[in-house]
mmCIF file of C-alpha atoms in Angstrom:
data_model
loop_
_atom_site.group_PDB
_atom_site.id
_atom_site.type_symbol
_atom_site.label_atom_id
_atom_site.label_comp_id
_atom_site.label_asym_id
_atom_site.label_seq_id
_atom_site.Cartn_x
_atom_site.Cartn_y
_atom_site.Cartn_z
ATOM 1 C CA UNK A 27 -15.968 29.180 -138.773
ATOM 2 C CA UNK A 28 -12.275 30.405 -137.544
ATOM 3 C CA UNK A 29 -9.326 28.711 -137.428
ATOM 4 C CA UNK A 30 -6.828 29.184 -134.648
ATOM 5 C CA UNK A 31 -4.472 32.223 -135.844
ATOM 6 C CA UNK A 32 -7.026 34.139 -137.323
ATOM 7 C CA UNK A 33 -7.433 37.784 -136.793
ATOM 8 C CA UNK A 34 -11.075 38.783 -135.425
ATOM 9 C CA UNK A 35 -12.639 42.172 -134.457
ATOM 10 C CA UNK A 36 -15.720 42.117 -132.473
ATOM 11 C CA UNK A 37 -19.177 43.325 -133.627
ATOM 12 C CA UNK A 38 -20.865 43.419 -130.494
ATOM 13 C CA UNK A 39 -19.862 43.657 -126.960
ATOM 14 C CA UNK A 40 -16.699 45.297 -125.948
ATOM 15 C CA UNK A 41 -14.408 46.262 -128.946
ATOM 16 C CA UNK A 42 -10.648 45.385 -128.256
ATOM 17 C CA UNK A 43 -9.493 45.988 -131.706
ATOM 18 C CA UNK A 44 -7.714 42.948 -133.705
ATOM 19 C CA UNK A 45 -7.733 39.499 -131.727
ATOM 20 C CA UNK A 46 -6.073 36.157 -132.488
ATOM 21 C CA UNK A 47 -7.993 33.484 -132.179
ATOM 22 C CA UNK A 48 -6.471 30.433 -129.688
ATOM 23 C CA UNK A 49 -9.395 28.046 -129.888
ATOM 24 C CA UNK A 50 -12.655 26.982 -130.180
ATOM 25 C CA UNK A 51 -15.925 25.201 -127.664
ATOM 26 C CA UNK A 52 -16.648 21.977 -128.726
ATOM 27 C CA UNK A 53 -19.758 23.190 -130.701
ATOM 28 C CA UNK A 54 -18.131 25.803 -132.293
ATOM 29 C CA UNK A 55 -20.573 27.993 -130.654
ATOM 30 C CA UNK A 56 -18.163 30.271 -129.120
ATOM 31 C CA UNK A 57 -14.097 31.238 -129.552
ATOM 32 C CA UNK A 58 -11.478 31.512 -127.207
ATOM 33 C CA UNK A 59 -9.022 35.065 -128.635
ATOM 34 C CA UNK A 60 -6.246 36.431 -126.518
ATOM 35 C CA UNK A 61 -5.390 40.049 -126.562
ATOM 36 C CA UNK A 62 -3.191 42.311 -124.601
ATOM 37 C CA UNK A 63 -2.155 39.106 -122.791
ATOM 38 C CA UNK A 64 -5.744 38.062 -122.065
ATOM 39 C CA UNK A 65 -7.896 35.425 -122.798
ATOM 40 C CA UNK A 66 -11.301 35.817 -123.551
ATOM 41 C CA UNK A 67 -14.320 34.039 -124.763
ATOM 42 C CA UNK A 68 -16.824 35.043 -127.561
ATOM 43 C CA UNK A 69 -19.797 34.152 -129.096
ATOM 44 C CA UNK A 70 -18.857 33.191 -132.782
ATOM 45 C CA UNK A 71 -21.656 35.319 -134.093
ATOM 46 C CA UNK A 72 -20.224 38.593 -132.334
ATOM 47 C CA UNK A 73 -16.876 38.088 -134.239
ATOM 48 C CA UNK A 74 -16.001 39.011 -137.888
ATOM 49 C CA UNK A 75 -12.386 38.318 -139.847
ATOM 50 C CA UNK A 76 -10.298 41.285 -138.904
#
C-alpha cells in the first residue's frame, strides 16, 4: 500500500520517471500521482516505491 508523499515509478504503462503520490480510490485498487503538474491515475499493481 502507499501513503500520500511517497515516491513511485511505474512498471507498466507509460514511464514518467519518479511520481508523488496525492491519493488513493476507495479500494485501494488504484493511486492518484501528480507529475510535471499532472494528475494521473494508476493501477496500484503497476507502481513500485521509487
Amino acid at each position: 500500500m502507499f501513503a500520500i508523499d511517497d515516491l513511485v515509478v511505474a512498471t507498466k504503462g507509460v514511464d514518467l520517471g519518479q511520481m508523488v503520490v496525492v491519493g488513493t480510490s476507495a479500494g485501494g485498487h488504484y493511486v492518484h500521482v501528480k507529475v510535471d503538474g499532472a494528475t494521473l491515475t494508476y493501477p496500484a499493481r503497476d507502481l513500485q516505491k521509487a
